[in-house]
mmCIF file of C-alpha atoms in Angstrom:
data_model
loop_
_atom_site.group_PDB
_atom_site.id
_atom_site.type_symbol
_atom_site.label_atom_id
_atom_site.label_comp_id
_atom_site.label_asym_id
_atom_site.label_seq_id
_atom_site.Cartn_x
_atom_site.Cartn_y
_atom_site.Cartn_z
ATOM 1 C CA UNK A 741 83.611 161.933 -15.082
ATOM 2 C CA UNK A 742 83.588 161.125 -18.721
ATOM 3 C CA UNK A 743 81.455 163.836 -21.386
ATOM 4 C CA UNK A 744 79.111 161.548 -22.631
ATOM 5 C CA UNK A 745 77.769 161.320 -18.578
ATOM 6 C CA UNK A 746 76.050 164.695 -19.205
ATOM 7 C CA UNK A 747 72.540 164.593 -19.160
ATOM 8 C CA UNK A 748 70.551 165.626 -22.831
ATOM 9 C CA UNK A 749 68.462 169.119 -22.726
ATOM 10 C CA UNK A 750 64.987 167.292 -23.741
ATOM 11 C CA UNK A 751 63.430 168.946 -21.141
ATOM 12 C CA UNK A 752 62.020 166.137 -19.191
ATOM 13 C CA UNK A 753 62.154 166.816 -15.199
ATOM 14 C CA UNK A 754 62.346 163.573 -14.004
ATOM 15 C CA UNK A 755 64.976 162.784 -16.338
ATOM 16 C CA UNK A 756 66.934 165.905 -15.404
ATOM 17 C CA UNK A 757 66.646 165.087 -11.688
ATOM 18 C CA UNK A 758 67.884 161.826 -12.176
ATOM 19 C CA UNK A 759 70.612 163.164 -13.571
ATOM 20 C CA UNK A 760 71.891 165.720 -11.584
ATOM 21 C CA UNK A 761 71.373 163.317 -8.633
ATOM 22 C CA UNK A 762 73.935 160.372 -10.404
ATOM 23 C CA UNK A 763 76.341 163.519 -10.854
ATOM 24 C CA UNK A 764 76.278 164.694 -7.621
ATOM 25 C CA UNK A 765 76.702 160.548 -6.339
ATOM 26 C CA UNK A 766 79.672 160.170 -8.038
ATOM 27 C CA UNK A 767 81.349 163.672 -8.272
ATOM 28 C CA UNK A 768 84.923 163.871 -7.308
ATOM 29 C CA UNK A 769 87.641 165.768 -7.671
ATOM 30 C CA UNK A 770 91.551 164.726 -7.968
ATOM 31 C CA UNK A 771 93.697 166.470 -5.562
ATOM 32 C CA UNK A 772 95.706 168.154 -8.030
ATOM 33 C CA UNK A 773 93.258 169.932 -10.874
ATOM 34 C CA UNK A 774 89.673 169.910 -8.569
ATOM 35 C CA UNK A 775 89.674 173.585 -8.555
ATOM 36 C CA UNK A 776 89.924 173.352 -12.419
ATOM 37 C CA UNK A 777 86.833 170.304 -12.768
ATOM 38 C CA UNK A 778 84.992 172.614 -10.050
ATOM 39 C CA UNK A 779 84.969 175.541 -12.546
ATOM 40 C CA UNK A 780 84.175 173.735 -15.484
ATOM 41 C CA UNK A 781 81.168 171.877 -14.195
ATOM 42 C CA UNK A 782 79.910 174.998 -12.290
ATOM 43 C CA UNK A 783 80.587 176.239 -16.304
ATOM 44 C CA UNK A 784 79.170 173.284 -17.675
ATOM 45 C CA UNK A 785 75.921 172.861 -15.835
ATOM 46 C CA UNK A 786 75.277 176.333 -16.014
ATOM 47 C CA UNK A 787 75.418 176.153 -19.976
ATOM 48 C CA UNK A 788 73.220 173.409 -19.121
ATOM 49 C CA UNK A 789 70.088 175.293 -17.196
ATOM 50 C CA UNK A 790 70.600 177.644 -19.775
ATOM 51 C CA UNK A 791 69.731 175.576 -22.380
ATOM 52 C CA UNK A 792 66.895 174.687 -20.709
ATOM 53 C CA UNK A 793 65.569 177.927 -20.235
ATOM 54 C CA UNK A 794 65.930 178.412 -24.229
ATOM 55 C CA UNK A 795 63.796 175.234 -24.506
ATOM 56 C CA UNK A 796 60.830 176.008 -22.373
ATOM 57 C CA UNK A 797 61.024 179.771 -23.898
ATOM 58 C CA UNK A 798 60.715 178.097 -27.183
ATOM 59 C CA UNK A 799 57.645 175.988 -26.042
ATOM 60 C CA UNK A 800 55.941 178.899 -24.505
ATOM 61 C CA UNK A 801 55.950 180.857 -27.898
ATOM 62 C CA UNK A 802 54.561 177.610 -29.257
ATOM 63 C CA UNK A 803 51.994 177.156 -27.291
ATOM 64 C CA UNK A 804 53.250 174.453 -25.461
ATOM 65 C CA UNK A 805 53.140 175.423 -21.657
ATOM 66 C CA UNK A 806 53.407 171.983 -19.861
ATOM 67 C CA UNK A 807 57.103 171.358 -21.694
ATOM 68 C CA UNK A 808 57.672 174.968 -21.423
ATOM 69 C CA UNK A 809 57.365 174.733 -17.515
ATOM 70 C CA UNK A 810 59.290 171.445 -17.095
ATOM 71 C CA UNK A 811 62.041 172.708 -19.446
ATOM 72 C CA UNK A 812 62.456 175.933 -16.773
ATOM 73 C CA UNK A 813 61.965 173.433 -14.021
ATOM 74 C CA UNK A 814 64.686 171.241 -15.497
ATOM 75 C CA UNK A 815 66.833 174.678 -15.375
ATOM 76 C CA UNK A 816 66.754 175.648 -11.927
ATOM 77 C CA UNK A 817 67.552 172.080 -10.786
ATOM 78 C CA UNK A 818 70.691 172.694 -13.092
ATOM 79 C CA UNK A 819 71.527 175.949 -11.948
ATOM 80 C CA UNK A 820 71.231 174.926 -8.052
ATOM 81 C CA UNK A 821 73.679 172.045 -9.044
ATOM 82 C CA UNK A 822 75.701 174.617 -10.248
ATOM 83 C CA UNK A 823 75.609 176.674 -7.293
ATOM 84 C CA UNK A 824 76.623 173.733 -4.916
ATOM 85 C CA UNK A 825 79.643 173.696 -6.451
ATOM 86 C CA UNK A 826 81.289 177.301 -5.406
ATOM 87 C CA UNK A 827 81.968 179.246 -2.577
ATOM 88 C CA UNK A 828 79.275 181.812 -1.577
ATOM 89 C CA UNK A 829 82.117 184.435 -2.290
ATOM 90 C CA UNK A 830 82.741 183.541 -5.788
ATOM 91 C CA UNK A 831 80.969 185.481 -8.476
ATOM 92 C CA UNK A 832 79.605 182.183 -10.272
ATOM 93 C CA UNK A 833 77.567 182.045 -6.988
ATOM 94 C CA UNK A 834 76.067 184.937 -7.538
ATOM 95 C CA UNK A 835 75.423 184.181 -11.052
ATOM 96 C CA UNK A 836 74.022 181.077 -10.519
ATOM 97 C CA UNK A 837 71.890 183.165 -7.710
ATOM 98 C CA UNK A 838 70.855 185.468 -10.671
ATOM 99 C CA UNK A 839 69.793 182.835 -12.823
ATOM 100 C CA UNK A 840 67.830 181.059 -10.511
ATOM 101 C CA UNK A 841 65.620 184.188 -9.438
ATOM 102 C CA UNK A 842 64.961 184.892 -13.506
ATOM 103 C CA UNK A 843 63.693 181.252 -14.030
ATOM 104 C CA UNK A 844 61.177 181.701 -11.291
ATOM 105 C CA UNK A 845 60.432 185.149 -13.087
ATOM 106 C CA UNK A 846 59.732 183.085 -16.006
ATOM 107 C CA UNK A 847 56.870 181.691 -14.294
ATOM 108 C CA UNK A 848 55.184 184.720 -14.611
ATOM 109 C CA UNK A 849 54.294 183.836 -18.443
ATOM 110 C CA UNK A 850 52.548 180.886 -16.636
ATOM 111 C CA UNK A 851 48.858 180.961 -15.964
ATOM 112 C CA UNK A 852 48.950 177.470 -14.686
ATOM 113 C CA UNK A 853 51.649 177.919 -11.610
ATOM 114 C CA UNK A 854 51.604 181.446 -11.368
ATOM 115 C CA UNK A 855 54.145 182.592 -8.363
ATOM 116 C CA UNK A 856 52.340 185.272 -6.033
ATOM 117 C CA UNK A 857 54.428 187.564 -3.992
ATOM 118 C CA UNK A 858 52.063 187.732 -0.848
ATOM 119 C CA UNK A 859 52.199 190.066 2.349
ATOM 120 C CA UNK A 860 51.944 188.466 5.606
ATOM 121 C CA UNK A 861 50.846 190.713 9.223
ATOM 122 C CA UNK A 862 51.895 189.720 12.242
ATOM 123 C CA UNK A 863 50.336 190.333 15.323
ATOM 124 C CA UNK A 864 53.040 192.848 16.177
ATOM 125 C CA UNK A 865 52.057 194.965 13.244
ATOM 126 C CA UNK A 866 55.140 194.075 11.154
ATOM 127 C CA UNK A 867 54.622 192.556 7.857
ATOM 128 C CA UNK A 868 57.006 191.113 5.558
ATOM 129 C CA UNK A 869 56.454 189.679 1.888
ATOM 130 C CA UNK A 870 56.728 185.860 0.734
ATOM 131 C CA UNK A 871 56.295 183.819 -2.287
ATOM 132 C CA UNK A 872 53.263 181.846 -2.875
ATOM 133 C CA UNK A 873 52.912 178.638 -5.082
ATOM 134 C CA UNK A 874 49.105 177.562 -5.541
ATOM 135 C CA UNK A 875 49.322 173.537 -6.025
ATOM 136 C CA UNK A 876 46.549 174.230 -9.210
ATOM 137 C CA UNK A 877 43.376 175.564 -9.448
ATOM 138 C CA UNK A 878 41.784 177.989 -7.285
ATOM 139 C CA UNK A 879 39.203 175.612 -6.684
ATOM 140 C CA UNK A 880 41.561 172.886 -5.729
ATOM 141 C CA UNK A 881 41.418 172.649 -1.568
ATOM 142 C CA UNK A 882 45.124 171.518 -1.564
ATOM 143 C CA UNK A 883 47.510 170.861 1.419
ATOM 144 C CA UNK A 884 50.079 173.311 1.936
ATOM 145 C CA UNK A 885 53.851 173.808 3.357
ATOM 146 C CA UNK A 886 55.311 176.607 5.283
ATOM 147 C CA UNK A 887 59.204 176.591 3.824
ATOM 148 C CA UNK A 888 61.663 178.850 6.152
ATOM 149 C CA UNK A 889 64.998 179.194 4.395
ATOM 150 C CA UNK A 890 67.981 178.624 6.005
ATOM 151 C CA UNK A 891 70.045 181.582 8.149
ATOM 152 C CA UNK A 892 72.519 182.442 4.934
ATOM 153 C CA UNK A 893 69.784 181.899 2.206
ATOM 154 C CA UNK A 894 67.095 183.895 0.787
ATOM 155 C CA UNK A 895 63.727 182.986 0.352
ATOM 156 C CA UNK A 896 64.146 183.173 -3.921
ATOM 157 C CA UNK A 897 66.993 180.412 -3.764
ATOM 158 C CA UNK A 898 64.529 178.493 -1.275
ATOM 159 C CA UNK A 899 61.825 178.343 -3.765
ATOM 160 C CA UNK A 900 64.484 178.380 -6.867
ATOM 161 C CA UNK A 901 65.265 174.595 -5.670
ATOM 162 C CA UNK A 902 62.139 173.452 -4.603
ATOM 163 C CA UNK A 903 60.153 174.338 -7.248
ATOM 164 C CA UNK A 904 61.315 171.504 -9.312
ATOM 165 C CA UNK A 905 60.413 169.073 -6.320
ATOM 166 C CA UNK A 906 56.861 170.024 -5.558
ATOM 167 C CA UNK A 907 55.711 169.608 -9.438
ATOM 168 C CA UNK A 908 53.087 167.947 -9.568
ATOM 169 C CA UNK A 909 52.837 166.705 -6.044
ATOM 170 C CA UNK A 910 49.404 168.929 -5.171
ATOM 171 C CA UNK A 911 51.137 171.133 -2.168
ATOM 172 C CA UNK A 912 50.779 174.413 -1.728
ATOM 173 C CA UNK A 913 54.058 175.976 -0.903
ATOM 174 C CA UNK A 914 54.305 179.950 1.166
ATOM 175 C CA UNK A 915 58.106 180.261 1.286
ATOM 176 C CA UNK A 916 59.616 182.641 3.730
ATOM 177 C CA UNK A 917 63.119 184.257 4.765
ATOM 178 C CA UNK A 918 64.601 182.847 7.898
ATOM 179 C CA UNK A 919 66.082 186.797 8.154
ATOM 180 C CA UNK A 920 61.816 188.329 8.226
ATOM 181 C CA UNK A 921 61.551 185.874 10.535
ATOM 182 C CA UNK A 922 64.216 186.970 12.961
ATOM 183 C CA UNK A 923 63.521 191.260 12.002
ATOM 184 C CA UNK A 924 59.931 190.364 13.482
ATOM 185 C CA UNK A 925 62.028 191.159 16.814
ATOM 186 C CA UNK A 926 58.922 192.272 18.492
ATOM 187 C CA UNK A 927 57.436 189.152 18.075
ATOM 188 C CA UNK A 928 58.692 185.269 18.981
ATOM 189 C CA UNK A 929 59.212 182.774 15.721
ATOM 190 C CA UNK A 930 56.362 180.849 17.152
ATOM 191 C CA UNK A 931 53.700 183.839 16.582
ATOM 192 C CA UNK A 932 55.492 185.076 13.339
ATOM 193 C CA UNK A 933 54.500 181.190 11.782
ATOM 194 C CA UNK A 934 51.256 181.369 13.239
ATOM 195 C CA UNK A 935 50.303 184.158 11.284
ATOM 196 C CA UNK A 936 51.607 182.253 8.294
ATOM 197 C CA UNK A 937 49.328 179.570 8.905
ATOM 198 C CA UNK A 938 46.642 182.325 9.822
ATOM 199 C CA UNK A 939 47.125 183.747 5.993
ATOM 200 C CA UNK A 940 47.356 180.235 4.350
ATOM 201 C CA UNK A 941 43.975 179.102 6.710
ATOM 202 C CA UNK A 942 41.820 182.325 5.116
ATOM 203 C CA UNK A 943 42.603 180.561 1.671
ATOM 204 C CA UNK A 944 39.881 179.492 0.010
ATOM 205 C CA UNK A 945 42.806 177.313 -2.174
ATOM 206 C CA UNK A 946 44.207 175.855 1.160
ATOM 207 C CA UNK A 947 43.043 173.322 3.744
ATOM 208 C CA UNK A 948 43.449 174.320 6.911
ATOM 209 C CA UNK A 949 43.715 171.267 8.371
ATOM 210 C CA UNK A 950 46.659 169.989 5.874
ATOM 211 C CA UNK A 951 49.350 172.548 6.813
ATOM 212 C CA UNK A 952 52.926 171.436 7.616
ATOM 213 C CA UNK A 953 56.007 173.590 8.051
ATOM 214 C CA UNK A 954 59.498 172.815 6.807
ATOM 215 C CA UNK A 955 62.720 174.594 8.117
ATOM 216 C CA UNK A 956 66.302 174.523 6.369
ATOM 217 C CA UNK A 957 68.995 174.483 8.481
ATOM 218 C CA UNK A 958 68.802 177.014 11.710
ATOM 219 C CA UNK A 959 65.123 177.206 10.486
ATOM 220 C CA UNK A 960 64.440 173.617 11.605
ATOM 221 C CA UNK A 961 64.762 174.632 15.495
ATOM 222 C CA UNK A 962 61.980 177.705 14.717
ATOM 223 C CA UNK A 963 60.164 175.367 13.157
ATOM 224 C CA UNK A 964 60.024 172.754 16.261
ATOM 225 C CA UNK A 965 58.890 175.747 18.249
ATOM 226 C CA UNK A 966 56.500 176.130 15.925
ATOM 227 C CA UNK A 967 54.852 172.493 15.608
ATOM 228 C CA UNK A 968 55.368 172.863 19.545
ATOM 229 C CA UNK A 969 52.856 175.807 20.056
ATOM 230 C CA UNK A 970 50.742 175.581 17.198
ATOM 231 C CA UNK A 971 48.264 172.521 17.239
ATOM 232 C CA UNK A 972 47.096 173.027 13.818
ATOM 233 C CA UNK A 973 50.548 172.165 12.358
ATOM 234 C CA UNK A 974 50.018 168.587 10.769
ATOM 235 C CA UNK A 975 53.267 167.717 9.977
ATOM 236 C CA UNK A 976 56.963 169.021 11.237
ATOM 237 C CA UNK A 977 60.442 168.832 8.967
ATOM 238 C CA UNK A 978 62.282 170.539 12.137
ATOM 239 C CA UNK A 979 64.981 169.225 14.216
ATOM 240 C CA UNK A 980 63.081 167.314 16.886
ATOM 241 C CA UNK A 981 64.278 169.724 19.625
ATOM 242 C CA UNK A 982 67.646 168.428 19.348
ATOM 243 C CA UNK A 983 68.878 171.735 19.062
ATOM 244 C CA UNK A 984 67.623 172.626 22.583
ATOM 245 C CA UNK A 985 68.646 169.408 23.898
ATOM 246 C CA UNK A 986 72.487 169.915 22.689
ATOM 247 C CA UNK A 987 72.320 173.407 24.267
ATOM 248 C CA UNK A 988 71.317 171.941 27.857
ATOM 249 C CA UNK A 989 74.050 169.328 27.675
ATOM 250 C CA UNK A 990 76.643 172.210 26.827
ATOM 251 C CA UNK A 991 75.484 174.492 29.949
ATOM 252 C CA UNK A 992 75.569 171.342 32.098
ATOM 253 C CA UNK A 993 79.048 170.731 31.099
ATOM 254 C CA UNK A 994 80.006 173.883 31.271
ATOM 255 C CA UNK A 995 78.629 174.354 34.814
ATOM 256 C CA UNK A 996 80.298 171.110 35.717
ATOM 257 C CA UNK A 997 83.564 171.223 34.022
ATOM 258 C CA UNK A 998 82.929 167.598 33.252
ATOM 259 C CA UNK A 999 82.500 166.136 29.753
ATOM 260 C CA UNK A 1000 80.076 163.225 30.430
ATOM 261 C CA UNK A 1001 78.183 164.095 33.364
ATOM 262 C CA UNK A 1002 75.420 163.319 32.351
ATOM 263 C CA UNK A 1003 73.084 159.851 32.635
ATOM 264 C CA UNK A 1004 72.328 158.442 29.360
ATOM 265 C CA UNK A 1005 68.699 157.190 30.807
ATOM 266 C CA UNK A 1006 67.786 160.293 32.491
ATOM 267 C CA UNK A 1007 69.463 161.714 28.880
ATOM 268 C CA UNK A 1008 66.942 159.663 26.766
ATOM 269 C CA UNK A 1009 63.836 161.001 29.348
ATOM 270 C CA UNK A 1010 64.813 164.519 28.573
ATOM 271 C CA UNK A 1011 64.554 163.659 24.443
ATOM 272 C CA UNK A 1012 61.052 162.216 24.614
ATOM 273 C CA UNK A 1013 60.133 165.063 26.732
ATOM 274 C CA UNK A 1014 61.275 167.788 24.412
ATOM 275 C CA UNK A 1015 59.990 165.526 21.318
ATOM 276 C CA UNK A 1016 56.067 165.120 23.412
ATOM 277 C CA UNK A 1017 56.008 168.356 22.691
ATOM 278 C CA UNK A 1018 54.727 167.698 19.398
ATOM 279 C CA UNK A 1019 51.789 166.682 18.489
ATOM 280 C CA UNK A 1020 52.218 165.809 14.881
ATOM 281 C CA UNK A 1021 54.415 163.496 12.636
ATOM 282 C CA UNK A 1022 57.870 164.884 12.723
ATOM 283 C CA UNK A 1023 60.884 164.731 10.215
ATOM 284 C CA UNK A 1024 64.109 165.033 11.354
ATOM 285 C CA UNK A 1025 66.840 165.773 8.901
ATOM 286 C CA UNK A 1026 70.276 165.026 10.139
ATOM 287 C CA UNK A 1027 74.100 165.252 8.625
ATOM 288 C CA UNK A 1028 75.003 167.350 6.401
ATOM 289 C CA UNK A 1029 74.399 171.357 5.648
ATOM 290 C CA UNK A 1030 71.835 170.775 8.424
ATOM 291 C CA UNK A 1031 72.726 171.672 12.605
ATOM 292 C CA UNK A 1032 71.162 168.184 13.834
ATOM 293 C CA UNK A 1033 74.373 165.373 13.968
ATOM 294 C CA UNK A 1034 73.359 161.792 12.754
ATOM 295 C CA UNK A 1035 74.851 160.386 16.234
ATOM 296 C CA UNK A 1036 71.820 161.933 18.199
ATOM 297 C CA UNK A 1037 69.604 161.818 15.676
ATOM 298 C CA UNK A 1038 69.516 158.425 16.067
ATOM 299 C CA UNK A 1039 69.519 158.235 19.804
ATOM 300 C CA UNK A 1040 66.516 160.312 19.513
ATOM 301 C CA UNK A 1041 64.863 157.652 16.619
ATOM 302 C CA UNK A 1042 65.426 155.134 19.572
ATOM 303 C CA UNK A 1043 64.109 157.147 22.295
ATOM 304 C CA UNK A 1044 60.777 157.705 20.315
ATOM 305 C CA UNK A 1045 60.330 153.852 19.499
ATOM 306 C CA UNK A 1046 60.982 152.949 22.764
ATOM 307 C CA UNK A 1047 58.110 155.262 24.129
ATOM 308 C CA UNK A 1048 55.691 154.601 20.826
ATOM 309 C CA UNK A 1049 55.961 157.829 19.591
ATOM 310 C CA UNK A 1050 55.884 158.380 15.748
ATOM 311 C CA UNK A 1051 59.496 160.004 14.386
ATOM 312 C CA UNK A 1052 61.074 159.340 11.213
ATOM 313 C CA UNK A 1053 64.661 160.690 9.792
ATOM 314 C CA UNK A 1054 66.568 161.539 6.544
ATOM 315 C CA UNK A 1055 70.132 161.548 6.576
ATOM 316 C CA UNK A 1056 71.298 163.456 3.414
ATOM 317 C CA UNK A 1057 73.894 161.950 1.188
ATOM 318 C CA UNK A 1058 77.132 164.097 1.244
ATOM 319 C CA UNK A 1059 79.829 163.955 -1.133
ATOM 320 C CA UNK A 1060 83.508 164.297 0.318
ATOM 321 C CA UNK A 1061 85.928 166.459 -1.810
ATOM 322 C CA UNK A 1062 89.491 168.140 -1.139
ATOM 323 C CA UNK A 1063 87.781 171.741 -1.073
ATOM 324 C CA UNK A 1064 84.703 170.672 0.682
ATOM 325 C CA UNK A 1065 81.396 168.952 1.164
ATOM 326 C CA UNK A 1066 78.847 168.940 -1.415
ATOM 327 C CA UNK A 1067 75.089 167.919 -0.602
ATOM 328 C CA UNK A 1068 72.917 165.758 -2.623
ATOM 329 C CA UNK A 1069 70.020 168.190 -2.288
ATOM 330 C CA UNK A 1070 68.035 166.091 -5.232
ATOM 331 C CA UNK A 1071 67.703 162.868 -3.425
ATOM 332 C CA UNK A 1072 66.843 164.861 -0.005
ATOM 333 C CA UNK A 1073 64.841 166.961 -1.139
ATOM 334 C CA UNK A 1074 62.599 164.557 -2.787
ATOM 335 C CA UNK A 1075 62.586 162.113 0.164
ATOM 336 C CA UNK A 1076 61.399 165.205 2.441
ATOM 337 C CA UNK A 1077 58.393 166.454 0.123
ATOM 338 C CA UNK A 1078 57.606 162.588 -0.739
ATOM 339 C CA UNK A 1079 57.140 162.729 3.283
ATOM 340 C CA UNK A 1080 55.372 165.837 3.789
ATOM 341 C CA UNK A 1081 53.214 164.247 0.502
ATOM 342 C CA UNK A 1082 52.537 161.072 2.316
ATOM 343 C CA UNK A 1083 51.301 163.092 5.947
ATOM 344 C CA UNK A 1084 49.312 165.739 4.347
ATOM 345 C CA UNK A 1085 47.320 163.484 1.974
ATOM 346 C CA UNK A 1086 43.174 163.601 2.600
ATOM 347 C CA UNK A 1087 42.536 160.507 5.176
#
């Protein structure tokens, strides 16, 4: 990938985005030096988000706080990059980690998207904190979005990465740790999220009736259980019950000692049933980072059509390289919130 293909700091989001997304399309790395390009554009795009941090700290002295937010916007989307491209266990992970959590600090000097940390009590008298993100004014009735992070991911890298995507969009986001979730051991997922929603309901900046939930990775299954129990959820990024469904089919073959045992039709039954359980639009993400495979993903797309019942899916792009795969999170990520956008807009 030749020099001049690196984007310019100006500071403009949707530029930015576009250009960490055409990197990430056509990233590769030749069998022989790919450790050495994976260092220098971890190096490189890290220089890069730092850059843009200078930018918007420039434009906040000036008085300029729209560029100065979309130049720190523009630098988490480049640090994330950057942290896609090492191992957890390498130290640039953990200083791309470190970056991201001091450009969300940076939003502090922000009056217009001012990030709250909030306390949430469960019924079980736990409590645990999360971040807030009001969608605007406090007078603004906005949708909102519960966001569970994935199993090996902390809420702060959650929100570092989709901060940049719910700019300007009008969404509310309370962002949570998939590990408060599970220490809540006295009470189920299910009950834990309902006292999300509970907390984002008593907001006089929140609709009640335009709450969804999104969960990344593991997260997606609690959040099926959630959509499942909870009839005030109005739209689901979960994994359909797939999860579930993969878990009977391994206890039935392990029961049976028999691979295919069992019968596709009364197989496709037992995915609308699970899906029925949901009474809202539902977003399945499948492939990649996530635990859903694309195979029965699709079977349960075809399931749902067959029986009229609403389901759509996003397959994220994933790049193949000799150490690994490495996720388009830009292009997902925006096809997810455009969703969650498009089902939580006043109808």
């Amino acid at each position: 990938m030749e020099y001049a293909a690196w984007p310019q700091v100006r500071g403009d989001l949707s530029s930015a985005r576009r250009a960490a997304a055409a990197f990430l399309d056509n990233l590769t790395f030749e069998d022989r030096s790919g450790a050495a390009d994976r260092q220098n554009w971890v190096a490189r795009w890290t220089g890069i988000g730092d850059e843009h941090g200078v930018l918007g700290d420039r434009n906040i002295r000036s008085g300029a706080l729209h560029e100065a937010i979309e130049a720190w916007l523009c630098a988490l989307t480049a640090f994330e990059v950057a942290r896609r491209l090492v191992d957890e266990d390498d130290q640039q992970s953990a200083d791309a980690s470190a970056r991201l959590e001091a450009g969300i600090q940076r939003f502090e000097l922000s009056l217009e998207q001012k990030v709250e940390r909030v306390q949430i009590e469960c019924c079980d008298q736990t409590e645990f904190l999360a971040y807030y993100l009001p969608a605007g004014s406090p007078d603004l009735c906005a949708p909102a979005v519960i966001c569970i992070s994935g199993e090996q991911e902390s809420g702060t890298t959650l929100l570092g990465r989709l901060l940049p995507v719910v700019f300007g969009r009008g969404i509310s986001l309370l962002v949570i740790s998939h590990d408060d979730i599970s220490n809540c051991s006295r009470s189920p997922s299910d009950i834990v999220l309902s006292c999300c929603l509970d907390y984002l309901s008593a907001r006089s900046d929140v609709d009640g009736t335009r709450i969804g939930v999104y969960g990344e990775g593991f997260s997606a299954v609690l959040a099926t259980d959630f959509a499942a129990s909870d009839r005030r959820v109005a739209a689901a990024v979960c994994d359909g019950g797939l999860w579930n469904w993969t878990r009977i089919l391994a206890s039935v073959s392990w029961i049976t000692k028999a691979a295919d045992v069992v019968d596709e039709g009364l197989a496709s039954v037992r995915r609308s049933q699970l899906i029925r359980r949901l009474r809202c639009p539902v977003l399945v993400v499948a492939g990649g980072r996530g635990i859903v495979s694309v195979s029965e993903a699709i079977k349960l797309q075809a399931d749902c059509m067959a029986a009229t019942i609403g389901i759509e899916l996003v397959i994220p792009r994933m790049i193949r390289t000799p150490e690994g795969e490495v996720e388009n999170f830009v292009t997902s990520d925006d096809c997810i919130f455009r969703w969650l956008e498009q089902q939580l807009a006043r109808k």
